[in-house]
Amino acid sequence: MTQWNATAAAAARNLGRNSIFCGLAALLPLVVGPIAVEHRGLAPSLGWLLILAFCLVVLGLAIHLLFDALLFRLASSHETEAAGLAAVDDLLFRMQLRKPDRTLRGLDMRIAGSRRIVWRQRFALAISLVTFAILLFNATDGQPLC
């Protein structure tokens, strides 16, 4: 296994793990929220809409990152970096997700783009969890939940 194969495989593995972890963490407020609403009368509809919107953003980005992970795995299965990235570009073109470029973007640029998406996902997850915590704290008036 060459250096670029190992880099692409590691990127695929890390993106997959991050996607699954953040996706499951985004489901937490959506699962616990209705239980808290029934138990304590957890409140403002605007807060719940905000949580729902950011959780959906996190889940959408999780799906995007899983797709990126599969693309990196496809690239790492080829002998050379140029062949692997050309296969990814060809697949994206056939799926009509991207127009063919004359210049081939390198693996490092593609990994950097995926990392930007990861940080956006983490930011959206943080906003949804902080909003959920504020709603829980507001609903209990500082009292313990149990």
Short mmCIF file of C-alpha atoms in Angstrom, two decimals:
data_model
loop_
_atom_site.label_atom_id
_atom_site.label_comp_id
_atom_site.label_asym_id
_atom_site.label_seq_id
_atom_site.Cartn_x
_atom_site.Cartn_y
_atom_site.Cartn_z
CA MET A 1 0.00 0.00 0.00
CA THR A 2 1.46 3.32 -1.05
CA GLN A 3 1.45 6.55 0.92
CA TRP A 4 -1.49 8.09 -0.93
CA ASN A 5 -3.50 4.84 -0.61
CA ALA A 6 -2.98 4.88 3.14
CA THR A 7 -3.90 8.59 3.31
CA ALA A 8 -7.10 8.07 1.31
CA ALA A 9 -8.07 5.00 3.34
CA ALA A 10 -7.42 6.86 6.61
CA ALA A 11 -9.47 9.83 5.41
CA ALA A 12 -12.33 7.46 4.49
CA ARG A 13 -12.18 5.80 7.89
CA ASN A 14 -12.07 9.09 9.81
CA LEU A 15 -14.90 10.62 7.79
CA GLY A 16 -17.04 7.53 8.34
CA ARG A 17 -16.45 7.55 12.08
CA ASN A 18 -17.09 11.27 12.42
CA SER A 19 -20.24 11.02 10.33
CA ILE A 20 -21.72 8.22 12.39
CA PHE A 21 -20.79 9.78 15.76
CA CYS A 22 -22.17 13.21 14.90
CA GLY A 23 -25.29 11.71 13.31
CA LEU A 24 -26.05 9.70 16.44
CA ALA A 25 -25.31 12.69 18.67
CA ALA A 26 -27.75 14.78 16.59
CA LEU A 27 -30.46 12.19 17.17
CA LEU A 28 -30.14 12.57 20.95
CA PRO A 29 -32.21 15.78 21.26
CA LEU A 30 -34.74 14.43 18.79
CA VAL A 31 -35.25 11.28 20.87
CA VAL A 32 -35.02 12.76 24.36
CA GLY A 33 -36.90 15.96 23.50
CA PRO A 34 -40.42 14.51 23.24
CA ILE A 35 -39.92 12.64 26.52
CA ALA A 36 -38.86 15.86 28.24
CA VAL A 37 -41.80 17.74 26.74
CA GLU A 38 -44.28 15.29 28.21
CA HIS A 39 -42.51 15.14 31.56
CA ARG A 40 -41.78 18.82 32.21
CA GLY A 41 -43.70 20.73 29.58
CA LEU A 42 -40.56 21.75 27.73
CA ALA A 43 -41.39 24.78 26.00
CA PRO A 44 -40.96 27.24 23.23
CA SER A 45 -41.82 26.02 19.78
CA LEU A 46 -39.20 28.26 18.24
CA GLY A 47 -36.52 26.50 20.29
CA TRP A 48 -37.69 23.10 19.11
CA LEU A 49 -37.80 24.27 15.51
CA LEU A 50 -34.25 25.54 15.89
CA ILE A 51 -33.10 22.22 17.33
CA LEU A 52 -34.89 20.33 14.58
CA ALA A 53 -33.35 22.49 11.85
CA PHE A 54 -29.81 22.13 13.15
CA CYS A 55 -30.23 18.39 13.73
CA LEU A 56 -31.41 17.99 10.16
CA VAL A 57 -28.39 19.96 8.96
CA VAL A 58 -26.11 17.67 10.96
CA LEU A 59 -27.81 14.56 9.56
CA GLY A 60 -27.60 15.91 6.01
CA LEU A 61 -23.91 16.63 6.42
CA ALA A 62 -23.43 13.16 7.92
CA ILE A 63 -24.87 11.62 4.77
CA HIS A 64 -22.62 13.86 2.67
CA LEU A 65 -19.56 12.79 4.67
CA LEU A 66 -20.47 9.11 4.37
CA PHE A 67 -20.63 9.60 0.60
CA ASP A 68 -17.23 11.33 0.69
CA ALA A 69 -15.84 8.42 2.70
CA LEU A 70 -17.03 6.00 0.06
CA LEU A 71 -15.43 8.14 -2.64
CA PHE A 72 -12.11 8.14 -0.79
CA ARG A 73 -12.38 4.38 -0.39
CA LEU A 74 -12.97 4.07 -4.14
CA ALA A 75 -9.94 6.25 -4.84
CA SER A 76 -7.73 4.21 -2.52
CA SER A 77 -8.62 1.00 -4.36
CA HIS A 78 -6.70 2.10 -7.49
CA GLU A 79 -3.00 1.70 -8.13
CA THR A 80 -2.10 5.34 -8.67
CA GLU A 81 -3.42 8.57 -7.25
CA ALA A 82 -4.25 9.92 -10.71
CA ALA A 83 -6.24 6.79 -11.61
CA GLY A 84 -8.11 6.80 -8.30
CA LEU A 85 -9.06 10.46 -8.46
CA ALA A 86 -10.00 10.13 -12.13
CA ALA A 87 -12.31 7.25 -11.19
CA VAL A 88 -13.93 9.42 -8.51
CA ASP A 89 -14.38 12.31 -10.96
CA ASP A 90 -15.82 9.94 -13.57
CA LEU A 91 -18.30 8.54 -11.05
CA LEU A 92 -19.38 12.03 -10.00
CA PHE A 93 -19.79 13.02 -13.65
CA ARG A 94 -21.89 9.94 -14.45
CA MET A 95 -24.08 10.66 -11.42
CA GLN A 96 -24.44 14.22 -12.72
CA LEU A 97 -23.14 15.66 -9.47
CA ARG A 98 -20.17 17.39 -11.05
CA LYS A 99 -19.02 18.69 -14.39
CA PRO A 100 -15.72 17.38 -15.73
CA ASP A 101 -12.73 19.54 -14.82
CA ARG A 102 -9.72 19.97 -17.02
CA THR A 103 -7.43 20.08 -14.02
CA LEU A 104 -7.43 17.26 -11.52
CA ARG A 105 -7.72 18.36 -7.88
CA GLY A 106 -5.25 16.54 -5.70
CA LEU A 107 -6.03 14.27 -2.79
CA ASP A 108 -4.90 16.88 -0.24
CA MET A 109 -7.33 19.47 -1.61
CA ARG A 110 -10.19 16.97 -1.49
CA ILE A 111 -9.38 15.95 2.08
CA ALA A 112 -9.21 19.63 3.08
CA GLY A 113 -12.66 20.18 1.55
CA SER A 114 -14.06 17.27 3.54
CA ARG A 115 -12.49 18.62 6.72
CA ARG A 116 -14.26 21.94 6.17
CA ILE A 117 -17.54 20.03 5.96
CA VAL A 118 -16.65 18.18 9.19
CA TRP A 119 -16.13 21.48 11.01
CA ARG A 120 -19.44 22.83 9.71
CA GLN A 121 -21.14 19.68 10.93
CA ARG A 122 -19.55 19.99 14.37
CA PHE A 123 -20.59 23.64 14.60
CA ALA A 124 -24.20 22.80 13.74
CA LEU A 125 -24.15 19.93 16.25
CA ALA A 126 -22.81 22.22 18.97
CA ILE A 127 -25.54 24.78 18.31
CA SER A 128 -28.26 22.13 18.48
CA LEU A 129 -26.91 20.58 21.70
CA VAL A 130 -26.45 23.96 23.39
CA THR A 131 -29.99 24.97 22.41
CA PHE A 132 -31.29 21.68 23.78
CA ALA A 133 -29.41 22.18 27.04
CA ILE A 134 -30.79 25.71 27.37
CA LEU A 135 -34.35 24.44 26.81
CA LEU A 136 -33.87 21.69 29.40
CA PHE A 137 -32.43 24.11 31.93
CA ASN A 138 -35.22 26.57 31.26
CA ALA A 139 -37.91 23.92 31.63
CA THR A 140 -36.63 22.66 34.97
CA ASP A 141 -36.08 26.11 36.50
CA GLY A 142 -32.75 24.87 37.82
CA GLN A 143 -34.32 21.80 39.48
CA PRO A 144 -32.86 18.32 38.89
CA LEU A 145 -34.50 16.36 36.09
CA CYS A 146 -35.01 13.22 38.19
#
